[in-house]
Coordinates of C-alpha atoms and ligand atoms in Angstrom, one line a residue:
M1 CA -0.1 0.2 -0.3
C2 CA 2.8 2.2 1.1
G3 CA 5.9 2.7 -1.2
I4 CA 9.2 3.2 1.0
I5 CA 12.5 3.6 -0.8
G6 CA 16.1 4.3 1.0
Y7 CA 19.9 5.2 -0.7
I8 CA 22.7 4.7 0.7
G9 CA 25.8 5.9 -1.9
E10 CA 27.7 8.4 -4.1
K11 CA 25.1 10.1 -5.6
R12 CA 22.9 13.3 -4.0
V13 CA 20.1 11.5 -2.2
S14 CA 17.0 14.0 -2.8
G15 CA 16.8 13.7 -6.3
I16 CA 17.2 9.7 -6.2
L17 CA 14.5 9.5 -3.1
M18 CA 12.0 11.7 -5.1
N19 CA 12.0 10.0 -8.0
G20 CA 12.0 6.6 -6.0
L21 CA 8.9 7.9 -4.5
K22 CA 7.3 9.3 -7.7
R23 CA 7.4 5.7 -9.1
M24 CA 5.6 4.3 -6.2
E25 CA 3.4 6.4 -5.9
Y26 CA 0.6 4.0 -7.5
R27 CA 1.1 2.1 -4.1
G28 CA -0.2 5.1 -2.1
Y29 CA -1.0 8.6 -2.3
D30 CA -2.3 10.4 0.8
S31 CA 1.3 12.0 1.9
A32 CA 4.8 11.4 1.6
G33 CA 8.0 12.4 3.1
L34 CA 11.8 12.0 3.3
S35 CA 14.7 12.0 6.0
I36 CA 18.1 12.7 5.2
I37 CA 21.4 13.0 7.4
E38 CA 23.3 16.4 6.6
N39 CA 25.6 18.1 8.9
D40 CA 25.0 14.9 11.6
R41 CA 21.5 15.8 11.8
I42 CA 18.7 13.9 10.6
K43 CA 16.7 16.5 8.0
T44 CA 13.3 15.2 7.7
I45 CA 10.5 17.2 5.2
K46 CA 6.7 15.3 4.9
K47 CA 3.9 16.9 3.7
K48 CA 0.1 15.8 3.2
G49 CA -1.0 15.1 -0.5
K50 CA 0.6 13.9 -3.4
V51 CA 4.2 13.4 -4.1
S52 CA 4.4 16.7 -6.2
E53 CA 3.6 18.4 -2.6
L54 CA 6.5 16.9 -1.5
E55 CA 8.7 17.4 -4.2
N56 CA 7.7 21.4 -4.0
L57 CA 9.3 21.9 -0.3
V58 CA 12.5 20.1 -1.3
D59 CA 15.0 22.0 -2.9
H60 CA 17.5 19.6 -4.4
S61 CA 20.5 22.1 -5.2
A62 CA 20.7 23.1 -1.2
V63 CA 21.0 19.0 -0.2
S64 CA 24.6 17.7 -0.3
A65 CA 23.6 14.0 1.8
T66 CA 24.1 10.6 0.4
I67 CA 21.9 9.1 2.4
G68 CA 18.5 9.0 3.1
I69 CA 15.0 7.0 3.4
A70 CA 11.1 8.4 1.8
H71 CA 8.0 7.0 2.0
T72 CA 4.5 7.5 0.0
R73 CA 1.5 6.4 2.4
W74 CA -1.9 5.2 2.1
A75 CA -3.5 6.0 5.7
T76 CA -4.0 2.9 8.0
H77 CA -3.9 4.5 11.1
G78 CA -4.2 7.9 11.7
F79 CA -6.2 10.7 8.8
P80 CA -3.7 11.9 6.0
N81 CA -2.1 14.8 7.4
D82 CA 1.4 16.1 7.8
I83 CA 1.6 15.0 11.1
N84 CA 1.0 11.2 10.1
A85 CA 3.1 11.4 7.5
H86 CA 6.5 9.3 7.5
P87 CA 9.5 9.3 8.2
H88 CA 8.7 9.7 12.0
H89 CA 11.6 9.7 14.7
D90 CA 12.1 8.6 18.4
N91 CA 12.2 11.1 20.8
S92 CA 15.7 12.0 20.6
N93 CA 15.1 12.9 16.9
S94 CA 18.4 10.9 16.0
I95 CA 16.6 7.9 14.8
S96 CA 14.1 8.1 11.7
I97 CA 11.8 5.7 10.3
V98 CA 9.7 4.7 7.4
H99 CA 7.4 1.6 7.6
N100 CA 5.2 -0.1 5.4
G101 CA 2.9 -2.8 7.2
I102 CA 0.7 -3.0 10.9
I103 CA 2.0 -2.9 14.1
E104 CA -0.9 -4.5 15.6
N105 CA 0.3 -4.3 19.5
Y106 CA 0.7 -0.7 19.0
S107 CA -1.3 0.4 21.7
S108 CA 0.2 -1.7 24.7
L109 CA 3.8 -0.4 23.3
K110 CA 2.2 3.2 23.3
T111 CA 1.3 2.7 27.1
K112 CA 4.5 0.9 28.6
L113 CA 6.4 3.8 26.3
K114 CA 4.0 6.2 27.7
S115 CA 4.6 5.2 31.3
D116 CA 8.2 5.5 31.1
G117 CA 7.9 9.2 30.1
Y118 CA 8.5 9.3 26.4
T119 CA 5.7 11.5 24.3
F120 CA 4.2 10.7 21.0
Y121 CA 3.3 13.5 18.5
S122 CA 1.3 11.7 15.6
D123 CA -1.5 9.1 15.8
T124 CA 0.7 6.4 13.7
D125 CA 1.6 2.6 15.0
T126 CA 4.7 3.5 13.3
E127 CA 6.1 6.2 15.5
V128 CA 5.3 4.0 18.4
L129 CA 8.1 1.9 16.8
A130 CA 10.5 4.5 16.1
V131 CA 10.1 5.6 20.1
F132 CA 10.2 1.9 20.9
I133 CA 13.9 1.5 18.9
G134 CA 15.1 4.8 20.3
S135 CA 14.2 3.8 24.2
I136 CA 16.0 0.5 23.3
Y137 CA 19.0 2.0 21.8
E138 CA 19.4 3.9 24.8
K139 CA 20.4 0.4 26.7
V140 CA 22.1 -1.1 23.9
K141 CA 23.8 1.5 22.0
D142 CA 24.2 -0.3 18.9
L143 CA 21.3 0.4 16.2
E144 CA 21.4 -3.0 14.4
S145 CA 20.5 -5.0 17.5
A146 CA 18.4 -2.0 18.7
V147 CA 16.3 -2.9 15.6
R148 CA 16.3 -6.5 16.1
L149 CA 15.0 -6.5 20.2
A150 CA 12.2 -4.2 18.8
L151 CA 11.5 -6.2 16.2
R152 CA 11.3 -9.3 18.5
E153 CA 8.4 -7.7 20.5
V154 CA 6.0 -6.4 17.7
D155 CA 3.1 -8.3 16.1
G156 CA 2.0 -7.1 12.9
T157 CA 3.8 -6.9 9.7
F158 CA 6.7 -4.2 8.2
G159 CA 8.8 -3.8 5.8
L160 CA 11.0 -1.1 7.7
L161 CA 14.0 1.3 6.9
V162 CA 15.8 3.1 9.8
L163 CA 18.3 6.1 9.7
S164 CA 19.9 7.4 12.7
T165 CA 22.7 10.2 13.4
H166 CA 23.9 7.4 16.3
E167 CA 25.2 5.7 13.1
P168 CA 24.8 8.1 10.2
E169 CA 26.6 5.5 7.9
K170 CA 24.1 2.9 8.1
I171 CA 20.4 2.0 6.8
I172 CA 19.0 -0.7 8.8
A173 CA 16.3 -2.6 6.6
A174 CA 13.8 -5.2 7.9
R175 CA 11.3 -7.7 6.7
R176 CA 8.1 -9.5 7.7
G177 CA 5.1 -9.6 5.7
S178 CA 5.4 -6.7 3.6
P179 CA 7.4 -6.1 0.3
L180 CA 11.6 -5.2 0.8
L181 CA 14.5 -5.7 -1.8
L182 CA 17.6 -4.3 -2.1
G183 CA 18.9 -3.5 -5.3
V184 CA 22.6 -3.7 -5.3
G185 CA 24.5 -1.5 -7.9
N186 CA 27.8 0.0 -8.2
N187 CA 29.1 1.5 -5.0
E188 CA 25.5 2.2 -3.9
Y189 CA 22.8 0.3 -2.7
L190 CA 18.6 1.0 -3.2
I191 CA 16.1 -0.4 -0.5
A192 CA 12.9 -0.4 -1.7
S193 CA 9.1 -2.0 -1.2
D194 CA 8.9 -2.3 -5.1
A195 CA 11.5 -3.3 -8.2
A196 CA 9.7 -0.1 -9.8
A197 CA 11.9 2.4 -7.8
V198 CA 15.1 1.0 -8.0
I199 CA 15.2 -0.3 -11.9
Q200 CA 16.6 3.0 -13.3
Y201 CA 19.7 2.3 -11.2
T202 CA 20.0 -1.4 -11.2
K203 CA 18.4 -4.9 -12.4
Q204 CA 20.7 -6.6 -9.5
V205 CA 18.0 -7.4 -6.5
I206 CA 18.0 -9.3 -3.4
Y207 CA 14.4 -9.8 -2.6
F208 CA 14.1 -10.0 1.5
N209 CA 12.6 -13.2 3.4
D210 CA 10.4 -12.2 5.9
N211 CA 12.3 -12.1 9.8
E212 CA 15.5 -10.6 7.4
I213 CA 16.9 -8.0 8.9
C214 CA 19.9 -6.4 6.7
T215 CA 22.7 -3.6 7.7
I216 CA 23.4 -1.8 4.6
S217 CA 26.6 0.8 4.7
K218 CA 28.5 2.1 1.6
D219 CA 30.8 -0.7 1.4
G220 CA 28.4 -3.6 1.3
Y221 CA 25.2 -5.2 3.0
H222 CA 25.3 -8.1 5.6
I223 CA 21.7 -9.9 6.2
K224 CA 20.8 -11.9 8.9
T225 CA 17.4 -13.4 10.6
I226 CA 15.9 -11.7 13.5
D227 CA 17.0 -14.2 15.3
N228 CA 20.4 -13.2 14.8
E229 CA 21.4 -16.1 12.1
E230 CA 22.7 -15.3 9.0
A231 CA 20.9 -15.7 5.9
A232 CA 21.6 -16.8 2.6
P233 CA 20.6 -14.0 0.2
I234 CA 20.3 -14.6 -3.9
I235 CA 20.4 -11.9 -6.3
E236 CA 18.0 -11.8 -8.8
E237 CA 17.6 -9.5 -12.0
I238 CA 14.4 -7.7 -12.7
E239 CA 12.4 -9.1 -15.1
F240 CA 11.7 -6.0 -17.2
D241 CA 12.9 -2.6 -18.5
L242 CA 12.4 1.2 -17.5
E243 CA 10.3 1.7 -20.1
H244 CA 7.4 -0.8 -18.9
I245 CA 7.2 1.8 -15.9
E246 CA 6.4 4.8 -17.9
K247 CA 3.7 5.7 -20.0
G248 CA 4.8 5.6 -23.4
G249 CA 2.8 8.4 -25.1
F250 CA -0.3 7.4 -23.3
D251 CA -2.3 10.2 -21.2
H252 CA -2.5 7.7 -18.5
F253 CA -0.8 4.3 -17.2
M254 CA -4.6 2.7 -17.2
L255 CA -5.1 3.4 -20.9
K256 CA -1.6 2.3 -21.5
E257 CA -2.6 -1.2 -20.1
I258 CA -5.4 -1.7 -22.0
F259 CA -4.0 -0.7 -24.9
E260 CA -0.8 -3.4 -23.8
Q261 CA -3.5 -6.1 -23.5
P262 CA -3.0 -8.2 -27.1
E263 CA 0.8 -8.3 -26.3
T264 CA 0.0 -9.3 -22.3
I265 CA -2.2 -12.1 -23.5
F266 CA 0.3 -13.4 -25.7
D267 CA 3.1 -13.2 -23.2
A268 CA 0.8 -15.3 -20.9
F269 CA 0.4 -18.2 -23.1
R270 CA 3.8 -17.9 -25.1
G271 CA 5.7 -21.4 -24.7
R272 CA 3.0 -22.9 -23.2
L273 CA 0.3 -24.1 -25.4
L274 CA 1.1 -27.3 -27.4
I275 CA -1.0 -26.8 -30.7
D276 CA -0.5 -29.6 -32.1
E277 CA -1.3 -32.1 -29.0
G278 CA -4.3 -29.7 -27.9
D279 CA -2.6 -29.4 -24.7
V280 CA -0.5 -27.1 -22.0
K281 CA 2.7 -27.6 -20.6
L282 CA 2.7 -25.5 -17.5
G283 CA 6.3 -25.7 -15.6
G284 CA 4.7 -24.5 -12.6
L285 CA 2.4 -27.0 -11.4
R286 CA 4.4 -29.9 -12.7
T287 CA 5.0 -31.2 -9.3
I288 CA 1.6 -31.5 -8.6
M289 CA 0.2 -32.9 -11.5
E290 CA -0.8 -36.1 -9.5
S291 CA -2.6 -34.0 -6.7
L292 CA -4.4 -32.0 -9.3
R293 CA -5.6 -35.0 -11.3
D294 CA -6.9 -36.8 -8.4
A295 CA -8.3 -33.3 -7.0
N296 CA -11.9 -33.8 -5.8
R297 CA -12.6 -30.0 -5.4
I298 CA -10.2 -27.0 -6.4
I299 CA -10.3 -23.9 -4.2
I300 CA -9.7 -20.5 -5.7
T301 CA -9.0 -17.6 -3.3
A302 CA -8.8 -14.1 -4.7
C303 CA -10.0 -10.2 -4.1
G304 CA -11.2 -7.8 -6.2
T305 CA -10.8 -8.0 -9.9
S306 CA -8.5 -11.0 -9.0
Y307 CA -11.3 -12.5 -7.1
H308 CA -13.6 -11.8 -10.6
S309 CA -11.3 -13.6 -12.8
G310 CA -11.2 -16.6 -10.1
L311 CA -14.9 -16.9 -11.0
V312 CA -14.4 -16.9 -15.0
G313 CA -12.3 -19.5 -14.1
E314 CA -14.8 -21.9 -12.1
Y315 CA -17.1 -21.4 -15.5
M316 CA -13.8 -22.7 -17.3
I317 CA -12.4 -25.4 -15.1
E318 CA -16.0 -26.6 -14.3
S319 CA -17.1 -27.1 -18.1
L320 CA -13.3 -28.3 -19.1
A321 CA -12.4 -30.9 -16.9
G322 CA -15.4 -31.6 -14.8
I323 CA -13.7 -30.8 -11.2
P324 CA -15.8 -28.9 -8.7
V325 CA -14.6 -25.3 -8.2
E326 CA -15.5 -23.0 -5.6
V327 CA -14.3 -19.3 -5.5
E328 CA -14.0 -17.3 -2.3
Y329 CA -13.5 -13.8 -1.0
A330 CA -9.9 -14.1 0.3
S331 CA -10.8 -12.1 3.3
E332 CA -14.0 -14.2 4.2
F333 CA -12.3 -17.4 3.7
R334 CA -9.8 -16.7 6.4
Y335 CA -11.9 -16.3 8.8
R336 CA -14.8 -18.7 8.2
N337 CA -12.9 -22.0 9.3
P338 CA -12.8 -23.2 6.0
I339 CA -12.8 -27.2 5.2
I340 CA -10.7 -28.2 3.2
G341 CA -10.1 -31.8 2.1
K342 CA -6.9 -34.0 1.7
N343 CA -7.6 -34.1 -2.0
D344 CA -8.6 -30.0 -2.5
V345 CA -6.0 -27.7 -4.1
V346 CA -6.1 -24.3 -3.6
F347 CA -5.4 -21.4 -6.0
S348 CA -4.6 -18.1 -5.2
I349 CA -4.7 -15.3 -7.6
S350 CA -3.2 -12.1 -7.3
Q351 CA -1.7 -9.1 -9.6
S352 CA 0.4 -7.7 -6.7
G353 CA 1.8 -10.7 -4.7
E354 CA 1.3 -8.8 -1.8
T355 CA -2.9 -8.4 -0.6
A356 CA -2.9 -9.3 2.8
D357 CA -6.2 -10.8 2.4
T358 CA -5.2 -13.4 0.1
L359 CA -1.6 -13.9 1.7
A360 CA -3.8 -14.8 5.0
A361 CA -5.7 -17.4 3.1
V362 CA -2.6 -18.6 1.2
K363 CA -1.1 -19.0 4.9
E364 CA -4.5 -20.5 6.2
A365 CA -4.9 -23.1 3.4
K366 CA -0.9 -24.4 3.7
K367 CA -1.9 -24.4 7.7
K368 CA -4.9 -27.3 7.0
G369 CA -2.9 -29.3 4.8
A370 CA -3.6 -28.1 1.3
T371 CA -1.8 -28.0 -1.8
V372 CA -1.5 -24.0 -2.5
M373 CA -0.7 -22.8 -6.0
G374 CA -0.2 -18.9 -6.8
I375 CA -1.4 -17.6 -9.8
V376 CA 0.2 -14.2 -9.7
N377 CA 2.0 -11.2 -11.3
V378 CA 5.0 -9.4 -9.4
V379 CA 8.0 -11.8 -9.2
G380 CA 9.3 -12.8 -6.1
S381 CA 6.3 -10.9 -4.3
S382 CA 4.9 -12.6 -0.7
I383 CA 2.6 -14.8 -2.8
A384 CA 4.7 -16.0 -5.1
R385 CA 6.9 -17.1 -2.3
E386 CA 4.7 -18.4 -0.1
T387 CA 2.7 -20.9 -2.3
H388 CA 3.6 -24.7 -2.8
G389 CA 4.3 -23.7 -6.8
G390 CA 2.2 -21.7 -9.2
I391 CA 2.5 -19.8 -12.6
Y392 CA 3.6 -16.2 -13.0
I393 CA 1.1 -14.4 -15.6
H394 CA 3.7 -12.0 -17.1
A395 CA 1.7 -9.1 -17.8
G396 CA 4.5 -6.9 -16.9
P397 CA 4.3 -3.9 -14.4
E398 CA 1.0 -2.8 -13.5
I399 CA 1.1 0.6 -12.6
G400 CA -2.6 2.2 -13.2
V401 CA -4.5 1.3 -9.9
A402 CA -7.8 -0.1 -11.9
S403 CA -6.5 -3.6 -12.6
T404 CA -7.1 -4.5 -16.7
K405 CA -4.4 -6.5 -18.2
A406 CA -3.9 -8.3 -15.1
F407 CA -7.3 -9.7 -15.2
T408 CA -7.3 -10.7 -18.9
S409 CA -3.6 -12.6 -18.0
Q410 CA -5.3 -14.2 -15.1
I411 CA -8.3 -15.6 -17.4
T412 CA -5.5 -16.7 -20.2
V413 CA -3.6 -18.4 -17.8
L414 CA -7.0 -19.9 -15.9
S415 CA -7.8 -21.1 -19.3
L416 CA -4.6 -22.5 -19.9
I417 CA -5.2 -24.4 -16.3
A418 CA -8.6 -25.7 -17.9
L419 CA -7.5 -26.7 -20.7
M420 CA -4.5 -28.9 -19.2
L421 CA -7.3 -30.2 -16.7
G422 CA -9.9 -31.4 -19.8
R423 CA -7.2 -33.0 -21.4
M424 CA -5.9 -35.1 -18.4
K425 CA -9.8 -36.4 -17.8
K426 CA -12.2 -36.0 -20.5
L427 CA -11.3 -33.7 -23.3
S428 CA -10.3 -35.0 -26.8
K429 CA -7.4 -34.0 -28.4
Y430 CA -9.2 -32.7 -31.1
E431 CA -11.4 -30.3 -28.5
G432 CA -7.9 -29.1 -27.0
Q433 CA -7.2 -28.4 -30.5
L434 CA -9.8 -25.9 -31.2
I435 CA -9.2 -24.0 -28.1
A436 CA -5.4 -23.9 -28.1
K437 CA -6.0 -22.7 -32.0
E438 CA -8.7 -19.8 -30.5
L439 CA -6.3 -18.8 -27.8
I440 CA -3.8 -17.7 -30.3
N441 CA -6.5 -15.4 -32.2
I442 CA -7.1 -13.5 -29.3
P443 CA -4.6 -10.9 -29.3
E444 CA -5.6 -9.8 -33.0
K445 CA -9.3 -10.0 -31.8
I446 CA -8.3 -7.5 -29.1
K447 CA -6.8 -5.3 -31.9
Q448 CA -10.1 -4.5 -33.4
I449 CA -12.0 -3.7 -30.5
L450 CA -9.1 -1.4 -29.1
E451 CA -9.9 0.1 -32.9
L452 CA -13.3 1.5 -31.6
T453 CA -12.2 3.8 -29.0
D454 CA -13.9 6.6 -31.0
E455 CA -17.5 4.9 -30.4
I456 CA -17.0 4.2 -27.0
K457 CA -16.4 7.7 -26.6
I458 CA -19.5 8.5 -27.8
I459 CA -21.2 6.3 -25.4
A460 CA -19.0 7.9 -22.2
N461 CA -19.8 11.1 -23.1
K462 CA -23.8 10.3 -23.4
Y463 CA -23.6 8.5 -19.9
S464 CA -20.9 10.4 -17.6
N465 CA -23.8 12.2 -15.9
A466 CA -25.7 9.2 -15.0
R467 CA -25.8 8.6 -11.3
N468 CA -25.9 4.3 -11.4
F469 CA -25.0 1.7 -14.0
L470 CA -26.2 -1.6 -13.9
Y471 CA -23.6 -4.1 -16.0
L472 CA -25.7 -7.8 -16.9
G473 CA -24.4 -10.9 -18.2
R474 CA -24.7 -14.4 -17.9
G475 CA -22.4 -17.6 -17.5
Y476 CA -18.6 -16.7 -18.7
N477 CA -19.8 -13.0 -18.6
F478 CA -21.5 -12.6 -15.5
P479 CA -17.9 -12.0 -13.7
V480 CA -17.2 -9.7 -16.6
A481 CA -20.3 -7.4 -15.6
L482 CA -19.2 -7.7 -12.2
E483 CA -15.7 -6.1 -13.4
G484 CA -17.5 -3.8 -15.8
A485 CA -19.1 -2.4 -12.7
L486 CA -15.9 -2.6 -10.1
K487 CA -14.0 -0.6 -12.9
L488 CA -16.4 2.2 -13.2
K489 CA -17.1 2.3 -9.8
E490 CA -13.2 2.6 -8.8
I491 CA -12.1 5.4 -11.4
S492 CA -15.4 7.7 -12.1
Y493 CA -17.4 7.3 -8.4
I494 CA -20.3 6.5 -10.3
H495 CA -22.2 3.6 -8.6
A496 CA -22.4 0.9 -10.6
E497 CA -23.6 -3.0 -10.4
G498 CA -22.9 -6.1 -11.7
Y499 CA -25.5 -8.8 -11.9
P500 CA -26.2 -12.0 -13.5
A501 CA -28.5 -10.9 -16.2
A502 CA -31.4 -13.0 -15.1
E503 CA -31.3 -11.9 -11.7
M504 CA -32.4 -8.4 -12.6
K505 CA -35.8 -9.7 -11.9
H506 CA -35.4 -10.5 -8.7
G507 CA -35.1 -7.2 -7.3
P508 CA -32.5 -5.1 -9.1
I509 CA -35.1 -4.6 -11.9
A510 CA -37.3 -1.8 -9.5
L511 CA -34.0 0.8 -10.4
I512 CA -34.8 0.8 -13.9
D513 CA -36.1 4.0 -15.3
E514 CA -35.6 6.4 -18.2
N515 CA -31.9 7.3 -16.1
M516 CA -31.1 3.7 -15.5
P517 CA -27.9 3.0 -18.4
V518 CA -27.6 -1.0 -18.0
V519 CA -24.3 -2.8 -20.1
V520 CA -25.5 -6.0 -21.2
I521 CA -23.4 -8.5 -22.4
A522 CA -25.1 -10.3 -25.3
T523 CA -22.6 -12.4 -27.2
K524 CA -23.5 -15.4 -29.4
D525 CA -24.1 -18.6 -27.1
E526 CA -26.5 -21.1 -26.0
I527 CA -28.0 -18.2 -23.9
Y528 CA -28.2 -15.4 -25.9
E529 CA -31.9 -16.1 -26.7
K530 CA -32.4 -15.4 -22.7
V531 CA -30.5 -12.5 -22.6
F532 CA -32.5 -11.0 -25.0
S533 CA -35.3 -11.5 -23.5
N534 CA -33.7 -9.7 -20.2
I535 CA -32.7 -6.7 -22.6
E536 CA -36.4 -6.3 -23.5
E537 CA -37.2 -6.6 -20.1
V538 CA -35.0 -3.6 -19.5
R539 CA -36.0 -1.5 -22.4
A540 CA -39.7 -2.2 -21.1
R541 CA -39.0 -0.1 -18.4
K542 CA -37.5 2.7 -20.4
G543 CA -33.8 2.0 -19.5
K544 CA -30.9 2.8 -22.2
V545 CA -29.4 -0.3 -23.1
I546 CA -25.7 -0.3 -24.0
T547 CA -24.8 -3.6 -25.8
I548 CA -21.8 -6.0 -26.3
A549 CA -22.9 -8.2 -29.2
N550 CA -20.8 -10.1 -31.9
I551 CA -20.5 -8.4 -35.3
G552 CA -23.6 -9.1 -37.4
D553 CA -26.3 -9.6 -34.8
E554 CA -28.6 -6.7 -36.5
K555 CA -31.2 -8.1 -34.6
I556 CA -29.7 -6.7 -31.4
R557 CA -29.8 -3.4 -32.6
D558 CA -33.9 -3.3 -32.0
V559 CA -33.7 -3.6 -28.7
S560 CA -30.5 -1.2 -27.7
D561 CA -30.0 2.0 -27.5
H562 CA -26.6 1.8 -28.5
V563 CA -24.2 -1.6 -29.5
I564 CA -20.7 -1.9 -29.2
Y565 CA -19.7 -5.0 -32.1
I566 CA -16.8 -7.6 -31.3
P567 CA -15.2 -10.3 -32.8
E568 CA -16.7 -13.7 -32.3
T569 CA -14.7 -16.2 -30.3
I570 CA -15.7 -19.6 -28.2
P571 CA -17.7 -18.9 -25.9
L572 CA -14.6 -20.4 -23.2
L573 CA -12.7 -17.2 -24.3
T574 CA -15.3 -14.6 -24.5
P575 CA -14.1 -13.2 -21.3
L576 CA -10.9 -12.4 -22.7
L577 CA -13.2 -9.9 -25.4
T578 CA -15.7 -8.8 -23.6
V579 CA -14.1 -7.0 -21.0
V580 CA -11.9 -4.7 -23.2
P581 CA -15.2 -2.4 -24.2
L582 CA -15.9 -1.9 -20.6
Q583 CA -12.5 -0.7 -19.5
L584 CA -12.7 1.6 -22.6
L585 CA -16.1 3.1 -21.6
S586 CA -15.2 3.0 -17.9
Y587 CA -11.8 5.4 -18.7
Y588 CA -13.0 7.4 -20.8
I589 CA -16.1 8.2 -17.9
A590 CA -13.8 8.6 -15.6
L591 CA -11.9 11.5 -18.3
N592 CA -15.0 12.9 -18.9
L593 CA -15.4 13.7 -15.3
N594 CA -11.7 14.6 -14.9
C595 CA -11.5 11.7 -11.9
D596 CA -7.7 11.0 -11.3
I597 CA -7.8 8.2 -13.6
D598 CA -4.2 6.3 -12.5
K599 CA -4.9 7.2 -8.8
P600 CA -8.4 7.2 -7.8
R601 CA -9.4 8.5 -4.5
N602 CA -9.3 5.9 -1.3
L603 CA -7.4 3.1 -3.3
A604 CA -4.2 2.0 -3.3
K605 CA -2.6 -0.4 -5.9
S606 CA -1.6 -3.3 -3.8
V607 CA -3.9 -3.7 -0.1
T608 CA -1.1 -4.7 2.6
V609 CA -3.4 -4.3 5.2
E610 CA -6.4 -6.6 6.4
Ligands
F6R1 C1 -9.4 -3.5 -9.0 C2 -8.7 -3.5 -8.2 C3 -8.6 -4.2 -6.7 C4 -7.5 -5.3 -7.0 C5 -7.8 -6.3 -5.6 C6 -6.6 -7.5 -5.4 O1 -9.3 -2.9 -10.3 O2 -7.1 -3.5 -8.8 O3 -9.8 -4.7 -6.4 O4 -8.0 -6.4 -8.0 O5 -7.5 -5.4 -4.4 O6 -5.3 -7.0 -5.7 P1 -4.0 -8.0 -6.1 O7 -5.2 -9.2 -7.4 O8 -2.9 -7.5 -6.3 O9 -4.4 -9.2 -5.5

């Protein structure tokens, strides 16, 4: 949620920190701040608002420091204001920290520290940690030991950077449950919660494991566990390039990412489809092939957009492989004591790989003895590391807070899993070949849909002032209706609901009048006629109908106010096409409303709190 960065090296630090914050701003944007050491003192600047507000306060020409830490915040404890912004100091103002995560026992620590005479200025759990570390330093007089001893007493999660005038040529970093990596450069090191913040300087990184603590100086780094045992770090290479995290001529990351989908879908199936055999090879599932074949049930857990792709996966796997699938919100899964049988396999889907609810569900399922596989985008992320194995979706960095390309890449990977399981069960080689061949055509068909932008803009212009929207779909397109509604809500703040089209008559139909735009997905499949009847029901109540239909379907014009025509594909793969016009519709409505599309209010890209 928050983004943290630290630098130690030979360059002036302020520009590097600000640059890192800008690259991580999609993770949280209600306040930002930095601390540097200059003339043996800690200098901290912090400000409510976007990173640009902080930038206005930093005079780079006046800063010669070469060590510092910085933070961009998404509030959990305390309102977003200047005081609650990070970094936070200990009472002697000689220790400064930035923190991503939550200190769950902050309240009892604060009470104890107050009774010992310490003072607090903010409402944050992070300040409690800073003061706690400071109180221990007074006794042990060694920064790393103070941090280690403090963290042993802490419940909760942290990605933490500590800077101190006591030992001014060091940064101490520690991780538990929040992402943190060390970028290893030439005579310089960067520590950040996100590879995007370091890639401009180095591609060589070490992903910290939970409960590791690292002391970094200009001359090197030393990683141990919080229990003081030596760790065995591995240097890895970041998979993407700088251009992948820049807008590349688009006005917003979201639009860029929508337009990347022909390539990202291709990257999701590249090297995995065996066209001639009508089959799929997924190396990441190799170790559990037998468990999958014998699975009584597959459970998919995820949140938000990833949950919607899980619902598409349910339809796909049940239809091709005949294995029962249950899809659960990760946040519910953990707390309802789920029953997991010996032959159940759990898949967790997450773009960021850091969503706290999903990570907790993974841990819960593992605790119950399940085999847990990840379907994840961010390489080296917590969920990727916590699961027994899995599949990367290879969508590249997704910076727009509203998820788009990750959704279609997740669905592509789920279609591969469904096809592979189908071939292990009842699906013939011929049927497998048909699906594999059609999947290859999907990127080209998406390119055709992306050419409809002008038409979609006209519809967006007409309905930008609507206060509510309904989205209807059936079968494979029911989860797409949910996703279309979520996209609109997130970035335009218009209330929108998705329903299975036939459910409308059981309640939501009461909402329909001449002011209600209803987006209906009515592609040609076995329930097309039923959806057509549902559209007539909307029309009879004067609702405004925007239909997503297949090219050549002239009949649908008679019952629609607007039709967006898309190419045909097999029903299994329709969500990959039908979601694209819905993404564009949301984008252009939000643009008309002057919304901050890449950083919608109250949202953060990876939700690392439960
Ligand atoms: C929607 C969106 C969120 C995420 C959800 C899960 O556009 O971005 O609903 O899908 O927070 O995030 P991941 O997939 O990172 O676990």
